[in-house]
Amino acid sequence: MSPYSRITGTGSYLPPRRLSNAELAAELATQGVETSDDWIVERTGIRARHFADPGVCSSDLGAQAARNALQAAGLEARDIDLIIVATSTPDMVFPSAACILQSKLGIGGCAAFDVQAVCSGFVYALTIADALIKTGSATKALVIGAEVFSRILDFSDRTTCVLFGDGAGAVVLEASQTPGILASDLHADGKHVGILCVPGTVSGGKVLGDPLLKMDGQAVFKLAVGVLEDAARATLAKAGLQESDIDWLVPHQANIRIMQSTAKKLKMSMDKVIVTVDQHGNTSAASIPLALDVAVRSGKVKKGETLLLEGVGGGFTWGAVLLNL
Ligand code: UT7
């Protein structure tokens, strides 16, 4: 049994089809939906997003991100003994995207399951993998966030359809004798179910309810800025560290204004915040590992640095993970 778990490789994957705000606005205009690059940039910081082609599933994006993370860790897929996929857009009702992804990696036998905590899914999944490694149930885990949110967007609703994108990010988390994950803090409050949801399901061979995303943006915004500060402070307290010990904040990429507010509350300069929302939009559970991989591969974030990962989203769910890379 190892006392710690540590990230040894990161990877990500974006589907090739990229739409700038102007391109999306032009497509929406043909359906009578009015929006603009100016509005989207000013209110959210988003400039572009990627959409998967029809038939491409979360497990396809996740498998490619996983392959990239395995390569970075210097491992083969057969070395992995745990797969957790955070997703709200799984390929099927069941089996899990994790099982489908496992077969796409050409392996079998290890535990594989999905975690459904919407945009907080990756911090939930990382915390679960850390716990399973610390108890000796796993030694080398793939933790993946993968989404095709374009499938659940209502393209007649301009208040939501301009915000989200598709993509995947992954990390390899390995048992370690030196500290990697230092502390985490997870929460949910189900009384806010209605402010961000896809209120549909499958029943009797039909879709029951509405299978498209609904969001009260202002309510989510207000809750998000409060809970993200609380989660950051709780995680730091558990690890016995201060705000000034954080080298990089890697927040869920929903809105640049939420990130600016969190950074201000934690007295961090925006230079210390990893921002990819401009290029990816909100990719829900994929956004944090995607941002992390971009930051690692660009050389910005380096081994040995202290990172605070923070997620918030539907449920309402939120949480943070503090780690040494
Ligand atoms: O990933 C899970 C977490 N999700 C989030 O964190 C999202 C949190 N919420 C937000 O990021 C923001 O609330 C939004 C970006 C969703 C909206 O920004 P806002 O500053 O709260 O705008 P608003 O909803 O107050 O809308 C302002 C105006 C409205 O017009 P009126 O009523 O002032 O005339 C909207 O109809 O902007 C209008 N509007 C748009 N205009 C052009 C809303 N969407 C659009 C649009 N294009 N796409």
PDB file of C-alpha atoms in Angstrom, residues 84-205:
ATOM      1  CA  ILE A  84     -12.798   6.308 -13.970  1.00  0.00           C
ATOM      2  CA  VAL A  85     -14.597   8.479 -16.524  1.00  0.00           C
ATOM      3  CA  ALA A  86     -16.320  11.668 -15.387  1.00  0.00           C
ATOM      4  CA  THR A  87     -19.082  12.432 -17.864  1.00  0.00           C
ATOM      5  CA  SER A  88     -22.669  13.648 -18.106  1.00  0.00           C
ATOM      6  CA  THR A  89     -22.848  12.691 -21.766  1.00  0.00           C
ATOM      7  CA  PRO A  90     -22.097   8.934 -21.769  1.00  0.00           C
ATOM      8  CA  ASP A  91     -22.344   6.952 -25.023  1.00  0.00           C
ATOM      9  CA  MET A  92     -25.302   4.881 -23.784  1.00  0.00           C
ATOM     10  CA  VAL A  93     -27.648   4.556 -20.812  1.00  0.00           C
ATOM     11  CA  PHE A  94     -25.405   1.592 -19.976  1.00  0.00           C
ATOM     12  CA  PRO A  95     -22.786   0.191 -19.967  1.00  0.00           C
ATOM     13  CA  SER A  96     -20.629   3.024 -18.696  1.00  0.00           C
ATOM     14  CA  ALA A  97     -18.438   5.117 -20.977  1.00  0.00           C
ATOM     15  CA  ALA A  98     -15.534   3.785 -18.868  1.00  0.00           C
ATOM     16  CA  CYS A  99     -16.240   0.167 -19.914  1.00  0.00           C
ATOM     17  CA  ILE A 100     -16.569   1.170 -23.580  1.00  0.00           C
ATOM     18  CA  LEU A 101     -13.369   3.225 -23.342  1.00  0.00           C
ATOM     19  CA  GLN A 102     -11.573   0.295 -21.685  1.00  0.00           C
ATOM     20  CA  SER A 103     -12.341  -1.894 -24.695  1.00  0.00           C
ATOM     21  CA  LYS A 104     -11.223   0.884 -27.075  1.00  0.00           C
ATOM     22  CA  LEU A 105      -7.865   0.892 -25.246  1.00  0.00           C
ATOM     23  CA  GLY A 106      -7.678  -2.843 -25.958  1.00  0.00           C
ATOM     24  CA  ILE A 107      -7.600  -3.924 -22.324  1.00  0.00           C
ATOM     25  CA  GLY A 108      -9.957  -5.770 -19.985  1.00  0.00           C
ATOM     26  CA  GLY A 109     -10.225  -6.961 -16.415  1.00  0.00           C
ATOM     27  CA  CYS A 110      -9.530  -3.790 -14.438  1.00  0.00           C
ATOM     28  CA  ALA A 111     -12.301  -1.887 -12.626  1.00  0.00           C
ATOM     29  CA  ALA A 112     -13.997   0.731 -14.813  1.00  0.00           C
ATOM     30  CA  PHE A 113     -16.907   3.020 -13.992  1.00  0.00           C
ATOM     31  CA  ASP A 114     -18.372   6.475 -14.635  1.00  0.00           C
ATOM     32  CA  VAL A 115     -18.801   9.327 -12.200  1.00  0.00           C
ATOM     33  CA  GLN A 116     -21.700  11.705 -12.763  1.00  0.00           C
ATOM     34  CA  ALA A 117     -21.150  15.033 -11.029  1.00  0.00           C
ATOM     35  CA  VAL A 118     -21.521  17.247 -14.126  1.00  0.00           C
ATOM     36  CA  CYS A 119     -18.866  20.006 -14.232  1.00  0.00           C
ATOM     37  CA  SER A 120     -17.428  18.888 -10.863  1.00  0.00           C
ATOM     38  CA  GLY A 121     -17.036  15.343 -12.203  1.00  0.00           C
ATOM     39  CA  PHE A 122     -13.270  15.433 -12.639  1.00  0.00           C
ATOM     40  CA  VAL A 123     -12.493  16.596  -9.089  1.00  0.00           C
ATOM     41  CA  TYR A 124     -14.908  13.922  -7.804  1.00  0.00           C
ATOM     42  CA  ALA A 125     -13.254  11.234  -9.973  1.00  0.00           C
ATOM     43  CA  LEU A 126      -9.724  12.267  -8.983  1.00  0.00           C
ATOM     44  CA  THR A 127     -10.657  12.155  -5.299  1.00  0.00           C
ATOM     45  CA  ILE A 128     -12.150   8.655  -5.690  1.00  0.00           C
ATOM     46  CA  ALA A 129      -9.077   7.388  -7.577  1.00  0.00           C
ATOM     47  CA  ASP A 130      -6.787   8.863  -4.901  1.00  0.00           C
ATOM     48  CA  ALA A 131      -8.776   7.066  -2.180  1.00  0.00           C
ATOM     49  CA  LEU A 132      -8.716   3.724  -4.057  1.00  0.00           C
ATOM     50  CA  ILE A 133      -4.957   4.000  -4.546  1.00  0.00           C
ATOM     51  CA  LYS A 134      -4.354   4.886  -0.888  1.00  0.00           C
ATOM     52  CA  THR A 135      -6.369   1.858   0.262  1.00  0.00           C
ATOM     53  CA  GLY A 136      -4.409  -0.450  -2.066  1.00  0.00           C
ATOM     54  CA  SER A 137      -7.319  -1.241  -4.406  1.00  0.00           C
ATOM     55  CA  ALA A 138      -5.471   0.247  -7.387  1.00  0.00           C
ATOM     56  CA  THR A 139      -1.930   1.299  -8.253  1.00  0.00           C
ATOM     57  CA  LYS A 140      -2.175   2.906 -11.699  1.00  0.00           C
ATOM     58  CA  ALA A 141      -5.397   4.699 -12.581  1.00  0.00           C
ATOM     59  CA  LEU A 142      -6.667   6.535 -15.626  1.00  0.00           C
ATOM     60  CA  VAL A 143      -8.912   9.424 -14.562  1.00  0.00           C
ATOM     61  CA  ILE A 144     -10.697  10.970 -17.500  1.00  0.00           C
ATOM     62  CA  GLY A 145     -13.189  13.765 -18.131  1.00  0.00           C
ATOM     63  CA  ALA A 146     -14.953  13.366 -21.490  1.00  0.00           C
ATOM     64  CA  GLU A 147     -17.990  15.150 -22.877  1.00  0.00           C
ATOM     65  CA  VAL A 148     -20.035  15.715 -26.017  1.00  0.00           C
ATOM     66  CA  PHE A 149     -22.207  18.518 -24.626  1.00  0.00           C
ATOM     67  CA  SER A 150     -23.132  19.557 -28.181  1.00  0.00           C
ATOM     68  CA  ARG A 151     -25.585  16.595 -28.110  1.00  0.00           C
ATOM     69  CA  ILE A 152     -27.630  18.048 -25.245  1.00  0.00           C
ATOM     70  CA  LEU A 153     -27.654  21.720 -26.286  1.00  0.00           C
ATOM     71  CA  ASP A 154     -30.832  23.508 -27.318  1.00  0.00           C
ATOM     72  CA  PHE A 155     -29.634  25.500 -30.335  1.00  0.00           C
ATOM     73  CA  SER A 156     -32.745  27.661 -30.150  1.00  0.00           C
ATOM     74  CA  ASP A 157     -31.705  28.894 -26.670  1.00  0.00           C
ATOM     75  CA  ARG A 158     -28.971  31.506 -27.069  1.00  0.00           C
ATOM     76  CA  THR A 159     -28.503  31.800 -23.308  1.00  0.00           C
ATOM     77  CA  THR A 160     -26.928  28.302 -23.191  1.00  0.00           C
ATOM     78  CA  CYS A 161     -25.954  27.028 -26.660  1.00  0.00           C
ATOM     79  CA  VAL A 162     -23.058  29.478 -27.073  1.00  0.00           C
ATOM     80  CA  LEU A 163     -21.411  28.384 -23.823  1.00  0.00           C
ATOM     81  CA  PHE A 164     -20.488  24.715 -24.206  1.00  0.00           C
ATOM     82  CA  GLY A 165     -18.110  22.564 -26.249  1.00  0.00           C
ATOM     83  CA  ASP A 166     -16.882  18.974 -26.635  1.00  0.00           C
ATOM     84  CA  GLY A 167     -13.546  17.487 -25.596  1.00  0.00           C
ATOM     85  CA  ALA A 168     -11.664  15.228 -23.196  1.00  0.00           C
ATOM     86  CA  GLY A 169      -8.795  15.383 -20.738  1.00  0.00           C
ATOM     87  CA  ALA A 170      -7.072  12.601 -18.824  1.00  0.00           C
ATOM     88  CA  VAL A 171      -4.465  11.977 -16.169  1.00  0.00           C
ATOM     89  CA  VAL A 172      -2.567   8.881 -15.080  1.00  0.00           C
ATOM     90  CA  LEU A 173      -2.603   8.722 -11.277  1.00  0.00           C
ATOM     91  CA  GLU A 174      -0.068   6.341  -9.749  1.00  0.00           C
ATOM     92  CA  ALA A 175       0.691   5.062  -6.254  1.00  0.00           C
ATOM     93  CA  SER A 176       3.622   7.044  -4.914  1.00  0.00           C
ATOM     94  CA  GLN A 177       5.948   7.257  -1.912  1.00  0.00           C
ATOM     95  CA  THR A 178       6.033  11.069  -2.255  1.00  0.00           C
ATOM     96  CA  PRO A 179       3.034  13.393  -1.878  1.00  0.00           C
ATOM     97  CA  GLY A 180       0.987  14.137  -4.994  1.00  0.00           C
ATOM     98  CA  ILE A 181      -2.639  14.725  -4.059  1.00  0.00           C
ATOM     99  CA  LEU A 182      -2.513  16.647  -0.793  1.00  0.00           C
ATOM    100  CA  ALA A 183      -6.183  17.210   0.055  1.00  0.00           C
ATOM    101  CA  SER A 184      -9.613  17.408  -1.479  1.00  0.00           C
ATOM    102  CA  ASP A 185     -13.030  18.743  -0.569  1.00  0.00           C
ATOM    103  CA  LEU A 186     -16.278  17.623  -2.243  1.00  0.00           C
ATOM    104  CA  HIS A 187     -19.834  18.884  -1.808  1.00  0.00           C
ATOM    105  CA  ALA A 188     -23.323  18.735  -3.278  1.00  0.00           C
ATOM    106  CA  ASP A 189     -26.624  20.430  -2.539  1.00  0.00           C
ATOM    107  CA  GLY A 190     -29.516  18.737  -4.303  1.00  0.00           C
ATOM    108  CA  LYS A 191     -32.003  21.484  -3.541  1.00  0.00           C
ATOM    109  CA  HIS A 192     -30.567  23.369  -6.533  1.00  0.00           C
ATOM    110  CA  VAL A 193     -31.327  20.579  -9.038  1.00  0.00           C
ATOM    111  CA  GLY A 194     -33.436  22.878 -11.216  1.00  0.00           C
ATOM    112  CA  ILE A 195     -30.905  25.650 -11.897  1.00  0.00           C
ATOM    113  CA  LEU A 196     -28.753  23.489 -14.194  1.00  0.00           C
ATOM    114  CA  CYS A 197     -30.194  20.265 -15.562  1.00  0.00           C
ATOM    115  CA  VAL A 198     -31.170  18.114 -18.515  1.00  0.00           C
ATOM    116  CA  PRO A 199     -34.642  17.124 -17.291  1.00  0.00           C
ATOM    117  CA  GLY A 200     -35.219  14.119 -19.531  1.00  0.00           C
ATOM    118  CA  THR A 201     -34.786  10.363 -19.393  1.00  0.00           C
ATOM    119  CA  VAL A 202     -35.524   7.211 -21.370  1.00  0.00           C
ATOM    120  CA  SER A 203     -38.673   5.330 -20.437  1.00  0.00           C
ATOM    121  CA  GLY A 204     -40.774   2.731 -22.223  1.00  0.00           C
ATOM    122  CA  GLY A 205     -38.756   3.124 -25.405  1.00  0.00           C
TER     123      GLY A 205
END
